[in-house]
XYZ file of C-alpha atoms in Angstrom:
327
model
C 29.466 10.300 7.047
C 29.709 6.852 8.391
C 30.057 5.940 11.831
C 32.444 3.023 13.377
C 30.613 0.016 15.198
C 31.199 -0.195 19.082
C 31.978 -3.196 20.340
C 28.342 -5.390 22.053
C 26.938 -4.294 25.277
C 24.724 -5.779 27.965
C 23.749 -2.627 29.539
C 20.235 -0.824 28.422
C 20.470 1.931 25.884
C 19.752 5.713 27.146
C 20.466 6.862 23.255
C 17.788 8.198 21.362
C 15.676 6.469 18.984
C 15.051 6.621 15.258
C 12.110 6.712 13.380
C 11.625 7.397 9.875
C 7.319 7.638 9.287
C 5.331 9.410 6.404
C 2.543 8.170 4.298
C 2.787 5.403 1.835
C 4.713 6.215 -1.132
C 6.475 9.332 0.717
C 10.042 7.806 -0.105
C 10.393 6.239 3.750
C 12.476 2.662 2.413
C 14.729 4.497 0.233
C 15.423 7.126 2.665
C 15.973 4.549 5.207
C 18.428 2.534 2.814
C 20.482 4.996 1.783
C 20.962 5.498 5.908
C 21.552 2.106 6.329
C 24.418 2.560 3.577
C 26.403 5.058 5.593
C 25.786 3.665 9.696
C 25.443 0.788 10.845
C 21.387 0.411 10.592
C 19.571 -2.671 11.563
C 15.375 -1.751 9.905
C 12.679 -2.624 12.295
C 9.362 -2.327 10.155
C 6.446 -0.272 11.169
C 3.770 -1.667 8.613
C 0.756 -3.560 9.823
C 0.704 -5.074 6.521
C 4.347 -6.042 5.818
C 4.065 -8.456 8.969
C 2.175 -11.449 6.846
C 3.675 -13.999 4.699
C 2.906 -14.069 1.410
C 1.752 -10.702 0.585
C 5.046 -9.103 -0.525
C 3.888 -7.247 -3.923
C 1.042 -5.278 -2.236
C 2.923 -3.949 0.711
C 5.751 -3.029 -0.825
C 8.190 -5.262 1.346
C 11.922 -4.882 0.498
C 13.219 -7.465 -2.241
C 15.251 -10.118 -1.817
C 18.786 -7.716 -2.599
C 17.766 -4.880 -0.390
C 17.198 -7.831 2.609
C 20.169 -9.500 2.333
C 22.525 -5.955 2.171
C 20.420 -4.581 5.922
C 18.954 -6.131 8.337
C 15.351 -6.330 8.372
C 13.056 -6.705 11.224
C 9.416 -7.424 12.191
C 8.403 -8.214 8.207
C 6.925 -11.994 7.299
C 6.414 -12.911 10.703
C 2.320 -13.282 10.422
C 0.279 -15.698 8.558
C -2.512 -13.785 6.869
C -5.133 -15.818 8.690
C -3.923 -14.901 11.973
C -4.559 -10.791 13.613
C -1.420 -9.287 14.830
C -1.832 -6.144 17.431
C -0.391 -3.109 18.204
C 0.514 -4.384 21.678
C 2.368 -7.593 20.089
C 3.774 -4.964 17.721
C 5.370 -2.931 20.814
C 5.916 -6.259 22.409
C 8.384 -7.671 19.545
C 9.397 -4.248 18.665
C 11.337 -3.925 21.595
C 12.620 -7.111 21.688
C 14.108 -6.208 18.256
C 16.020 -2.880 19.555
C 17.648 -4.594 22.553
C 19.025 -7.118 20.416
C 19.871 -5.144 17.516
C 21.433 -2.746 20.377
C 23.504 -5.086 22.299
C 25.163 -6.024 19.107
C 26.482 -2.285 19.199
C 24.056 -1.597 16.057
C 21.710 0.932 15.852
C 17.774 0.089 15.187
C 15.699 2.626 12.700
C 12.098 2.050 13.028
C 10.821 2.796 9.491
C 6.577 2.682 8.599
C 3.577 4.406 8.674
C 1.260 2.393 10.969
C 0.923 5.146 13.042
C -0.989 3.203 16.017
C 2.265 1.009 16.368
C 3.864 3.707 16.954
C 2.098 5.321 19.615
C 1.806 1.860 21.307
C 5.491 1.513 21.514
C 6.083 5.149 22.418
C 3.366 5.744 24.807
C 2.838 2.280 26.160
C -1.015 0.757 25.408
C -4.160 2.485 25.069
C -6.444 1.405 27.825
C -9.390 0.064 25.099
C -10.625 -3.281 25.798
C -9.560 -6.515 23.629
C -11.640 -7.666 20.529
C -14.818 -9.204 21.421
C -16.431 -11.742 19.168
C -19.845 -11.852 20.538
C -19.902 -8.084 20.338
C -18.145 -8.303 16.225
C -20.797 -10.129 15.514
C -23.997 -8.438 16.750
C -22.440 -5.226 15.305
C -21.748 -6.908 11.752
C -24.974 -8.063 11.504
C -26.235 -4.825 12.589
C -24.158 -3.608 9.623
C -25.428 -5.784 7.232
C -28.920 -4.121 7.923
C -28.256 -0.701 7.418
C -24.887 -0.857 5.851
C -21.170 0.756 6.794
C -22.031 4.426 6.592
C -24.801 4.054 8.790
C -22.712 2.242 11.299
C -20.345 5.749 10.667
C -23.389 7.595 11.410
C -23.960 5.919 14.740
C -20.427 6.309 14.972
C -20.670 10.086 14.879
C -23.917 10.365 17.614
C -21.808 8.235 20.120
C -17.980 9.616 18.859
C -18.126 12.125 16.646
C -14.214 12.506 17.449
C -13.529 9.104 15.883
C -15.701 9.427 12.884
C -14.263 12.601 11.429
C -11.219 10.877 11.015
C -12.854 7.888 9.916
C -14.259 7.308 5.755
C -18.087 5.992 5.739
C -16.880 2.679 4.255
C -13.787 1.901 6.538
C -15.508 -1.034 7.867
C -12.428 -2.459 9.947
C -11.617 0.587 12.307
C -15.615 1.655 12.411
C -16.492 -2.195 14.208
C -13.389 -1.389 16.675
C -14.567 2.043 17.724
C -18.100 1.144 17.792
C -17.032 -2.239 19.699
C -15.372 -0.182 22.040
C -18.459 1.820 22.752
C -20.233 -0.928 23.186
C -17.785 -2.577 25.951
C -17.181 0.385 28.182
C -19.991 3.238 27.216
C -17.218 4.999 26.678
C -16.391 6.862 23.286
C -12.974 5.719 21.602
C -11.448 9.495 21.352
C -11.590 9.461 25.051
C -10.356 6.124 25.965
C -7.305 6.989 23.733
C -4.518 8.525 25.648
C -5.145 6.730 29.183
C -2.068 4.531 28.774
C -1.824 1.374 30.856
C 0.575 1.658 33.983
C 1.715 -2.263 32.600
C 3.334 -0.570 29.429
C 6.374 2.282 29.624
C 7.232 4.433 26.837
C 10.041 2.370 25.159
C 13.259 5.118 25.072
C 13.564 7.939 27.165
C 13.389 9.928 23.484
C 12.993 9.384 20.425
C 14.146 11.410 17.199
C 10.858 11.273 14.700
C 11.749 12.332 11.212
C 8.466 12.460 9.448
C 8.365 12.759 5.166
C 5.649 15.156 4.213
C 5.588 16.393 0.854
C 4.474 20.339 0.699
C 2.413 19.186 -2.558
C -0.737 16.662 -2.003
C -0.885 16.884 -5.196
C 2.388 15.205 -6.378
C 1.729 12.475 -3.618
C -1.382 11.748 -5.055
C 0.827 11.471 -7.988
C 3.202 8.917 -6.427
C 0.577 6.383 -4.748
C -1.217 6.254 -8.204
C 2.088 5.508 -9.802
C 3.033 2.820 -6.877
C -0.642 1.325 -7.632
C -0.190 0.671 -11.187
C 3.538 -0.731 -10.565
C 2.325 -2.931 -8.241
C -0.250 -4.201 -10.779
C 2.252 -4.652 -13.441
C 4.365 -6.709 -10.846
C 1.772 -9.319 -10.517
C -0.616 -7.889 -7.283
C -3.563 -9.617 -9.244
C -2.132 -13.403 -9.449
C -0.869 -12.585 -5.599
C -4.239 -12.656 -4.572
C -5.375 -15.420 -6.445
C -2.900 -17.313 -4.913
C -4.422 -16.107 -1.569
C -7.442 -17.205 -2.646
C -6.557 -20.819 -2.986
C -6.837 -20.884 0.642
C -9.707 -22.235 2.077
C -8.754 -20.124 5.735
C -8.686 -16.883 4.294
C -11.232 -14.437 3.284
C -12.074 -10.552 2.650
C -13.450 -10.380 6.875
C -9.787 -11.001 7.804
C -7.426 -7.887 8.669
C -4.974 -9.298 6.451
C -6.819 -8.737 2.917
C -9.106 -5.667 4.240
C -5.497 -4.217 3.367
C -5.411 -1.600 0.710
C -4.761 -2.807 -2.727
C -5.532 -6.241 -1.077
C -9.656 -6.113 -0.751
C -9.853 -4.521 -3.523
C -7.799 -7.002 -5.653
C -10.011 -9.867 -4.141
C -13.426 -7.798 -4.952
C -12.089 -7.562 -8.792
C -11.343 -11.291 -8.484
C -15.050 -12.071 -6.961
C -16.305 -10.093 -9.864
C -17.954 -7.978 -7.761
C -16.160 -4.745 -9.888
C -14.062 -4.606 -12.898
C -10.612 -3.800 -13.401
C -10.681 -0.367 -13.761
C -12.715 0.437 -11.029
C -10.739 -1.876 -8.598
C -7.577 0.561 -9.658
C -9.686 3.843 -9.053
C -10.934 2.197 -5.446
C -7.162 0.840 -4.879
C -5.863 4.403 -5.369
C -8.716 6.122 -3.498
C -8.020 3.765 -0.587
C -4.161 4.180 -0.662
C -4.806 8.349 -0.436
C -7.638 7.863 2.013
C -4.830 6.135 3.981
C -2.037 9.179 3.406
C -4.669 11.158 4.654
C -5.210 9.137 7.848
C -1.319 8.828 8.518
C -0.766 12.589 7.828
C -3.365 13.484 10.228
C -1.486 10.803 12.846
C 1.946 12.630 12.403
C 0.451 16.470 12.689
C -0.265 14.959 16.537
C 2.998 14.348 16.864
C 4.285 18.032 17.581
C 7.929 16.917 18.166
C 9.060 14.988 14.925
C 11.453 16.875 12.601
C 9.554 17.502 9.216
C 11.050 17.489 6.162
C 9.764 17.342 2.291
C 11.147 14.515 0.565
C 10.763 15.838 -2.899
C 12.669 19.432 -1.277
C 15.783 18.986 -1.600
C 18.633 16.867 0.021
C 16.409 14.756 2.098
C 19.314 12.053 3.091
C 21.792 15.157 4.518
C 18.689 16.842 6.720
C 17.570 13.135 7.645
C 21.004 12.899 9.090
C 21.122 16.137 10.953
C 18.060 15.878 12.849
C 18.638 11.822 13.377
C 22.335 12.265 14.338
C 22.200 11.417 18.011
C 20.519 8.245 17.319
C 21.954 6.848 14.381
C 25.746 7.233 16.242
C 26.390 3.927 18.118
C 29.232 5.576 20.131
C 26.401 7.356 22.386
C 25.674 6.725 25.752
C-alpha cells in the first residue's frame, strides 16, 4: 500500500501523528523502514542518545545507506559535551513536523526516550531547571554514603520515583532528589502539572508501541545487540571519546548504556566480561524502565513484534497518519 504525495502546504496540520516506541532492541528502526518504503515517511528520532556526534555504534543510529534512502531527523545534532533536554527535544521536534509537513510528507516519530515523548505530547513538566550548586552538594553527599543510599533517601522523600528507579542509576536519582531539594516537593507529584507555556503538539496522536509477549526473548535480543555492537568496534568508539580532554563519565552523554560501561572497562576499573554482563544488565534495566513508560500510556495500539505480521497491523492502526491526503 503506498500512498501518493500531496502537493506542499502552508496551513497547520489537524492529521494525526505517528509514533512508533518500544524498548531498545524491540525491532522499532526496521519497522519504521520498511514504513518509510511504502509512504512517504520523513523519521524524526526519539533517542536521547542518538542526538550526539560521534557515538553512532552504541546507539544504534541508522548507517550511512538507510540515511541517505529516508529522511532522518533530530540524530547528530549534539556534541557529547553539551546536555540536550526534553524541552529542546519538543522544541526541535516540532520544528521538524511542520517542515517535514509543509513539504506534503508525513513525519514518524520513532524512539524510546519515553520523557521526550511526554514533553512533546503533554507540553513540559513543571520541575525546575538543573541546578549546579544543588548537583554538587548532592554528589558530594553521594560520594559519602554512595548511590543506593541516595535511592534510599530517595524512597523516604519519593518513594513513587524510587520504585521505578535501580539503586545505582545515579543520573535520574540527582534529578529527582535535586528536585526535592528545589521545591520540597516530591518528583511523582510535580510530574503531570504541565506548563500553560507548552501545548500538546497534535490534536492526536496514533502510538504504536512494540512489546514482545516474551521478556524472555527480549532479553534475548538486547544481549545479542550488545555483543554486535562490540564486534562493530563500541570499544575503540570510546577510546576515541576518550581522547577528549572535555569529556568524562559525569556527562549525560557517556552515563549512556553501553557507553559508561565501555569507559569503566577502559579505566580498568572492571574487565571485559563484566563490562558485557553490566552493559546487558543496564540495556534490560532500561527495557524495563521504557515498558513501564508505555503501560501509562493507555491509548497506544500494542502489538508483538515477534507475533506475526507486524508491518500490516503497524499500518492498520497508523493509517490515518501515515496518509498525506488527510486533512
Amino acid at each position: 500500500m503506498t500512498l501518493p504525495l500531496t502537493r506542499p502546504s502552508t496551513q497547520p496540520s489537524t492529521r494525526p501523528l505517528a509514533l512508533l516506541l518500544g524498548p531498545t532492541a524491540s525491532g522499532k528502526s526496521a519497522l519504521a523502514m520498511a514504513l518509510a518504503e511504502r509512504f512517504p515517511v520523513e523519521l524524526v528520532s526519539v533517542d536521547s542518545a542518538q542526538v550526539y556526534r560521534g557515538m553512532d555504534i552504541g546507539t544504534a543510529k541508522p548507517d550511512a545507506a538507510e540515511r541517505a534512502a529516508v529522511p532522518h531527523h533530530l540524530i547528530d545534532i549534539v556534541d557529547p559535551a553539551d546536555a540536550y533536554s526534553a524541552a529542546r527535544f519538543a522544541e526541535d521536534a516540532r520544528a521538524a513536523i511542520d517542515a517535514i509537513r509543509r513539504r506534503g510528507r508525513v513525519p514518524l516519530l520513532c524512539g524510546g526516550t519515553m520523557l521526550y515523548v511526554r514533553a512533546l505530547l503533554g507540553g513540559f513538566d513543571a520541575l525546575p531547571t538543573a541546578d549546579a550548586p544543588t548537583r554538587e552538594r548532592l554528589n558530594a553527599r553521594a560520594r559519602e554514603i554512595g548511590w543506593p543510599g541516595m535511592h534510599a533517601w530517595l524512597a523516604d522523600v519519593d518513594p513513587l520515583t524510587a520504585a521505578r528507579l535501580a539503586p545505582n542509576d545515579s543520573q535520574r536519582i540527582q534529578r529527582a532528589l535535586e528536585i526535592f531539594t528545589l521545591t520540597g516537593q516530591p518528583m511523582s507529584t510535580l510530574l503531570g502539572r504541565s506548563s500553560a507555556a507548552a501545548a500538546p503538539c497534535s490534536p492526536e496522536a496514533l502510538i504504536v508501541s512494540l512489546e514482545p509477549a516474551v521478556r524472555a526473548t527480549l532479553h534475548e535480543r538486547i544481549a545479542a545487540r550488545f555483543d554486535a555492537m562490540l564486534a562493530r568496534g563500541l570499544i575503540d568508539e570510546v577510546r576515541t571519546l576518550r581522547q577528549r580532554d572535555d569529556l568524562h563519565p559525569g556527562l549525560p552523554s557517556i552515563r549512556c548504556v553501553g557507553y559508561r560501561q565501555a569507559w569503566s572497562y577502559l579505566d580498568g576499573q572492571i574487565d571485559r566480561s563484566t563490562m558485557r554482563e553490566q552493559g546487558i544488565a543496564a540495556t534490560r534495566q532500561l527495557a524495563k524502565r521504557q515498558l513501564t513508560w508505555l503501560r501509562a500510556m493507555p491509548a497506544r495500539r500494542v502489538i508483538d513484534p515477534l507475533g506475526g505480521d507486524t508491518l500490516s497491523a503497524a499500518i492498520e492502526a497508523l493509517a490515518p497518519a501515515l496518509d498525506p491526503r488527510g486533512p
